[in-house]
PDB file of C-alpha atoms in Angstrom:
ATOM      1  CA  UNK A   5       0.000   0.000   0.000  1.00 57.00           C
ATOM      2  CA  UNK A   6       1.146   3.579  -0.935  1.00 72.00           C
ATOM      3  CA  UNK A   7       2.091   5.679   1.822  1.00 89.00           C
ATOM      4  CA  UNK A   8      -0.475   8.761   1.999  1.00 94.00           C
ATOM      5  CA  UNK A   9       0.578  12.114   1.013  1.00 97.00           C
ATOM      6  CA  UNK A  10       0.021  14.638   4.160  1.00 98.00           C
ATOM      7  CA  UNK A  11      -2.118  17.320   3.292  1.00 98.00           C
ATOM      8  CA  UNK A  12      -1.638  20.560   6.362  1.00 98.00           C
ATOM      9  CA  UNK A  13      -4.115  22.974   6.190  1.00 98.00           C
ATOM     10  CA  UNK A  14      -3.254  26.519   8.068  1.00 98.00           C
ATOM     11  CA  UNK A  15      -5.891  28.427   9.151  1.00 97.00           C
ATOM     12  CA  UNK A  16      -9.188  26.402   9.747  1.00 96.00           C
ATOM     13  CA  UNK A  17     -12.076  28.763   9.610  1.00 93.00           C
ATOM     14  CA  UNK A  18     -14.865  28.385   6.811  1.00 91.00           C
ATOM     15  CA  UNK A  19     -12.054  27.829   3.804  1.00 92.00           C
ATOM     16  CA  UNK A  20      -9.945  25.787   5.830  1.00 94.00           C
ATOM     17  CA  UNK A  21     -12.805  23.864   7.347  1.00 93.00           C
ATOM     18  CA  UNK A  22     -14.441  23.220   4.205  1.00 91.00           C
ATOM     19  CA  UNK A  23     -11.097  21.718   2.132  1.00 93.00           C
ATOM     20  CA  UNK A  24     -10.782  19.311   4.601  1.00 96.00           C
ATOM     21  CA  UNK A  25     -14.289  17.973   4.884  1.00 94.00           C
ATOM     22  CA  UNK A  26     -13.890  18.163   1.109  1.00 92.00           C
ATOM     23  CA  UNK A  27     -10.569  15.658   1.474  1.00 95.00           C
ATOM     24  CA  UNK A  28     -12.305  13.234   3.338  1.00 92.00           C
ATOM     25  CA  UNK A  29     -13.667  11.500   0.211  1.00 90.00           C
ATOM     26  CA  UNK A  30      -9.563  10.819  -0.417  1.00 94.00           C
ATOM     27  CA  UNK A  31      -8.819   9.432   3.403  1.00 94.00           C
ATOM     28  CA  UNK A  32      -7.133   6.285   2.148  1.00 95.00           C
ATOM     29  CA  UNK A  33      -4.387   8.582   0.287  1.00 96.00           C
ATOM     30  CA  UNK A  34      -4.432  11.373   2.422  1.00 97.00           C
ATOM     31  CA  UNK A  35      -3.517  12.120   6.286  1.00 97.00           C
ATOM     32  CA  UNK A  36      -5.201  15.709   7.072  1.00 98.00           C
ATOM     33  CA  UNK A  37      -3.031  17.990   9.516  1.00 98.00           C
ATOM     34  CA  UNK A  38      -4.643  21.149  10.685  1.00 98.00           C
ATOM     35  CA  UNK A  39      -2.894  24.118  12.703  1.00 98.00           C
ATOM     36  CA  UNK A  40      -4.577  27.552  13.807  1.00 97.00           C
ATOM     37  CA  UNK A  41      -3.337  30.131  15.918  1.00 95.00           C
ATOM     38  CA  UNK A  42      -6.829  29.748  17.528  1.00 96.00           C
ATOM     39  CA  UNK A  43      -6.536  26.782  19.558  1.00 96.00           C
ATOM     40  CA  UNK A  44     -10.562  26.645  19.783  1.00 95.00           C
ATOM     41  CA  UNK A  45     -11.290  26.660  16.259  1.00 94.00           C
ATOM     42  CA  UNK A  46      -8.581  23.669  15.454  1.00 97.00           C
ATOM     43  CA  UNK A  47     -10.515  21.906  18.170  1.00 96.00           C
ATOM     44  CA  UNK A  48     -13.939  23.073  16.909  1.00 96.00           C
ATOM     45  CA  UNK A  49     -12.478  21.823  12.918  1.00 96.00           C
ATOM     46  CA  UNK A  50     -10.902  18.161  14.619  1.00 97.00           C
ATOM     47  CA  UNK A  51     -14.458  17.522  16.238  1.00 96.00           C
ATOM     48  CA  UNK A  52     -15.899  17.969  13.281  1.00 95.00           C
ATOM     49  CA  UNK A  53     -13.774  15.705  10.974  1.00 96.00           C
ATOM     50  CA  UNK A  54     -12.039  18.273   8.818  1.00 96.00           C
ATOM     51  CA  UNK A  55      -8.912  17.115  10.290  1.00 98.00           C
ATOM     52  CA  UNK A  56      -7.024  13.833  11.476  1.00 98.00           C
ATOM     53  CA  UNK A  57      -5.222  15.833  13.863  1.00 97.00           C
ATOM     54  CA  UNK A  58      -3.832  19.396  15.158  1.00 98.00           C
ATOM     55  CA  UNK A  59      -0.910  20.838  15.939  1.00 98.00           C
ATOM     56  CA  UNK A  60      -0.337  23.761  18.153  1.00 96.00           C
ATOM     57  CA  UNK A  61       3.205  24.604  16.840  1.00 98.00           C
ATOM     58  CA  UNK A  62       3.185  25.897  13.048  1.00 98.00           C
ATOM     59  CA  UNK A  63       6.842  24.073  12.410  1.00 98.00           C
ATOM     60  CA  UNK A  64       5.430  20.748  13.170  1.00 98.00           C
ATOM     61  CA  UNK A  65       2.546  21.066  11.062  1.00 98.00           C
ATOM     62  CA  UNK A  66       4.577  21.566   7.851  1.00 98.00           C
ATOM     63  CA  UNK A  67       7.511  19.538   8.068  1.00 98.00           C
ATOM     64  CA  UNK A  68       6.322  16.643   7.115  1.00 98.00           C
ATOM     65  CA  UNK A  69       3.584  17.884   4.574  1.00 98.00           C
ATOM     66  CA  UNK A  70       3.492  17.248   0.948  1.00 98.00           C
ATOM     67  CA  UNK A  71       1.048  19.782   0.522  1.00 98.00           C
ATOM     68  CA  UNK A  72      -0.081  22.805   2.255  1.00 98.00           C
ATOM     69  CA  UNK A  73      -2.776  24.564   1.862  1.00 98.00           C
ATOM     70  CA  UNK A  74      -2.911  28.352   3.746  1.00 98.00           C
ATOM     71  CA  UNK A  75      -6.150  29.069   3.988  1.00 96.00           C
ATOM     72  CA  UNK A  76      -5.354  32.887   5.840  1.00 95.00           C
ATOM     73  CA  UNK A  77      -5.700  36.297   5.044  1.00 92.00           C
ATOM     74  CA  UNK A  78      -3.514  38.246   2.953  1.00 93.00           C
ATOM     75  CA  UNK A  79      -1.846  40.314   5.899  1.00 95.00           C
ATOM     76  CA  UNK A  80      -0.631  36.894   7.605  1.00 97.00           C
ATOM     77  CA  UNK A  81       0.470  35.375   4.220  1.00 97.00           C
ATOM     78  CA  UNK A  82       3.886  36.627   4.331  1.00 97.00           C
ATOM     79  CA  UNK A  83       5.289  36.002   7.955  1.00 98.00           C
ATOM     80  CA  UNK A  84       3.845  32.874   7.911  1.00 98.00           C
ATOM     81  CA  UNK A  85       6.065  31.580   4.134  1.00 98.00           C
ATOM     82  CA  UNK A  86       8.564  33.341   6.382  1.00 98.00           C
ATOM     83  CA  UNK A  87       8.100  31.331   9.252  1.00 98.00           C
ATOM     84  CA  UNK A  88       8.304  28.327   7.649  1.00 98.00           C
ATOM     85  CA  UNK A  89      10.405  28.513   4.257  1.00 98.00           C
ATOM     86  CA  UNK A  90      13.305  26.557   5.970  1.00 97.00           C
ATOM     87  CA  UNK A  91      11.162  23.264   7.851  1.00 98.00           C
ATOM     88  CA  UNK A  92       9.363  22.466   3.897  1.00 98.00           C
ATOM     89  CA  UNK A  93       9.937  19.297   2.479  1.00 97.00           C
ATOM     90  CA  UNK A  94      11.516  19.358  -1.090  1.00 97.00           C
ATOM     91  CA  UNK A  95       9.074  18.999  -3.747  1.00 97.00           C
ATOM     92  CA  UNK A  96       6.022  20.383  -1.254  1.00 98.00           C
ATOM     93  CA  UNK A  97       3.415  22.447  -3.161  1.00 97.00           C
ATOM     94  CA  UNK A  98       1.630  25.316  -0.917  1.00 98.00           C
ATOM     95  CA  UNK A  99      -2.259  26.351  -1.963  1.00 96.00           C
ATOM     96  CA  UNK A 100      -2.790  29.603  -0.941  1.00 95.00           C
ATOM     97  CA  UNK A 101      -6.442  31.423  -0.614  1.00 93.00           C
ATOM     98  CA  UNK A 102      -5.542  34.827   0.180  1.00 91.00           C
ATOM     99  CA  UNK A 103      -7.926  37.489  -2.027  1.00 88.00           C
ATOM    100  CA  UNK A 104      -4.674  39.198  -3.491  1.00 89.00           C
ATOM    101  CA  UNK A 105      -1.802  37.195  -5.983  1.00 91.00           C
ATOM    102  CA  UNK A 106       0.625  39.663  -6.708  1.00 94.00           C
ATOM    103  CA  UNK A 107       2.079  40.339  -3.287  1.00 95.00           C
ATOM    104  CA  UNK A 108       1.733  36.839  -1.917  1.00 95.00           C
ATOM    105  CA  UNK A 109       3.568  35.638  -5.494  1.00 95.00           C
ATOM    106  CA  UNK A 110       6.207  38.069  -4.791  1.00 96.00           C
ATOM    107  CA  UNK A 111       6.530  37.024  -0.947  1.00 97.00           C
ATOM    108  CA  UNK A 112       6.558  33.003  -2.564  1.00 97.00           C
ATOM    109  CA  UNK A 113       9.463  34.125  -5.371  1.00 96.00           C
ATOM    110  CA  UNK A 114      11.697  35.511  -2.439  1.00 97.00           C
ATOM    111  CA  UNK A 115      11.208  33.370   0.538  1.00 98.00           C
ATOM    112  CA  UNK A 116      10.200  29.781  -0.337  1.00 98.00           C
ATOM    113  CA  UNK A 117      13.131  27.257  -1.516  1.00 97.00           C
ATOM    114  CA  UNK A 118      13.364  26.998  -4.958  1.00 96.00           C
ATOM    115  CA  UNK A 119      12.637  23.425  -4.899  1.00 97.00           C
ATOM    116  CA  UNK A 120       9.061  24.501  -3.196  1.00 97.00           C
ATOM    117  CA  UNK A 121       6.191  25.648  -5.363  1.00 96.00           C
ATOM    118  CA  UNK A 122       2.834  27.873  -4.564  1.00 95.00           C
ATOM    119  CA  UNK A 123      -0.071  28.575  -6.533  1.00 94.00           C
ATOM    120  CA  UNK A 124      -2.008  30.723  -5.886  1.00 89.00           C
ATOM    121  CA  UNK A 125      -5.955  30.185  -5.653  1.00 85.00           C
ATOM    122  CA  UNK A 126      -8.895  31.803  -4.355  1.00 76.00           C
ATOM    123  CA  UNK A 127     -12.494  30.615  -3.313  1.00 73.00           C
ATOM    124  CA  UNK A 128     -15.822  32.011  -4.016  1.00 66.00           C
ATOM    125  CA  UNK A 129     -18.202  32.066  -0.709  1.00 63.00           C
ATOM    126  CA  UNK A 130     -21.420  32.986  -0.944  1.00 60.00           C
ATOM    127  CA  UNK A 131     -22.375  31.958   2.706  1.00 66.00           C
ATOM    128  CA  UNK A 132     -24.596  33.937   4.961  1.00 68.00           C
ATOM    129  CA  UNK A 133     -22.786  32.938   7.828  1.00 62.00           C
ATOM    130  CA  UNK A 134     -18.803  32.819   7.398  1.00 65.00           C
ATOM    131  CA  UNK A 135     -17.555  31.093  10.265  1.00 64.00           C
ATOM    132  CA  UNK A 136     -16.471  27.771  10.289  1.00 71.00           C
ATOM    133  CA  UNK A 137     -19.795  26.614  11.181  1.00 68.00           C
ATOM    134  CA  UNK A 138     -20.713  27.195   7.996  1.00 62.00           C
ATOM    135  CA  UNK A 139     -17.895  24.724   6.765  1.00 68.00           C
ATOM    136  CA  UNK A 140     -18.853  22.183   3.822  1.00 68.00           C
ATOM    137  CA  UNK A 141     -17.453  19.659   1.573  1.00 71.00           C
ATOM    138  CA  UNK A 142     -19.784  20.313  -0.709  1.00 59.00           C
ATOM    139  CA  UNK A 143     -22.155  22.860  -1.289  1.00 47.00           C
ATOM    140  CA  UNK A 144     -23.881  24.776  -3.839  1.00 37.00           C
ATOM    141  CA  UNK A 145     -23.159  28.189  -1.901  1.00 40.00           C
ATOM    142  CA  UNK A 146     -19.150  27.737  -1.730  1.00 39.00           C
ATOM    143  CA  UNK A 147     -16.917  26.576  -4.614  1.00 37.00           C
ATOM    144  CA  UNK A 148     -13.774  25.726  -2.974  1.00 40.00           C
ATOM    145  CA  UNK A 149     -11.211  27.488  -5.561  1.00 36.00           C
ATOM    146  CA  UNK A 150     -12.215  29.383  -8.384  1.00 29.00           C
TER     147      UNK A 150
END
């Protein structure tokens, strides 16, 4: 059996929340990692099965991860690529969500390893409620990445 890829997702409100209820159809080829600086919400997204597990400390959470996905704002994009540019696995591809691409392209270009790639992505919510309560793998008022 193939060893499954680990999938960290950073920031688990409603975007973070929702990508990995979405990656539960894959849990035979994927472990799930969440981290938040909001030690509530990572509970709050573990209890409800977005996650296989949290960690507290941001390192841990990456350096074993094939891919990342950083589902933050813009403003915490950068000292977060920062923070953890030297702990990423060669050959890791990072997701990003932020609502701006030049800057956090820019940030990418000078801080990540050259053997680490990001693209860049961005969802389209149409939720009434955008907390992670609202979180969904599927539904027809959120489209994941656009």
């Amino acid at each position: 059996m193939a060893e499954k890829l680990q999938i960290t997702i950073v920031g688990l409100g409603l975007v973070g929340a929702s990508a990995g209820l979405a990656l539960r159809r894959y849990a035979d080829k994927v472990s799930i990692v969440g981290h938040d600086k909001d030690s509530k919400l990572a509970a709050k997204a573990k209890k409800m099965g977005a996650v296989d597990r949290t960690e507290w400390n941001l390192i841990s959470a990456v350096s074993e991860a094939d891919r990342i996905l950083l589902a933050l704002p813009a403003d915490q994009i950068r000292s977060t690529l920062s923070a953890i540019s030297k702990d990423l696995k060669t050959g890791c591809l990072l997701l990003d969500t932020a609502e701006v691409k030049a800057a956090v392209l820019q940030w990418a270009a000078e801080l990540l390893p050259k053997e680490v790639h990001l693209v860049g992505g961005h969802p389209i919510l149409m939720v009434e409620n955008p907390s992670v309560d609202a979180a969904s793998a599927v539904s027809s008022r959120t489209s994941c990445f656009a």
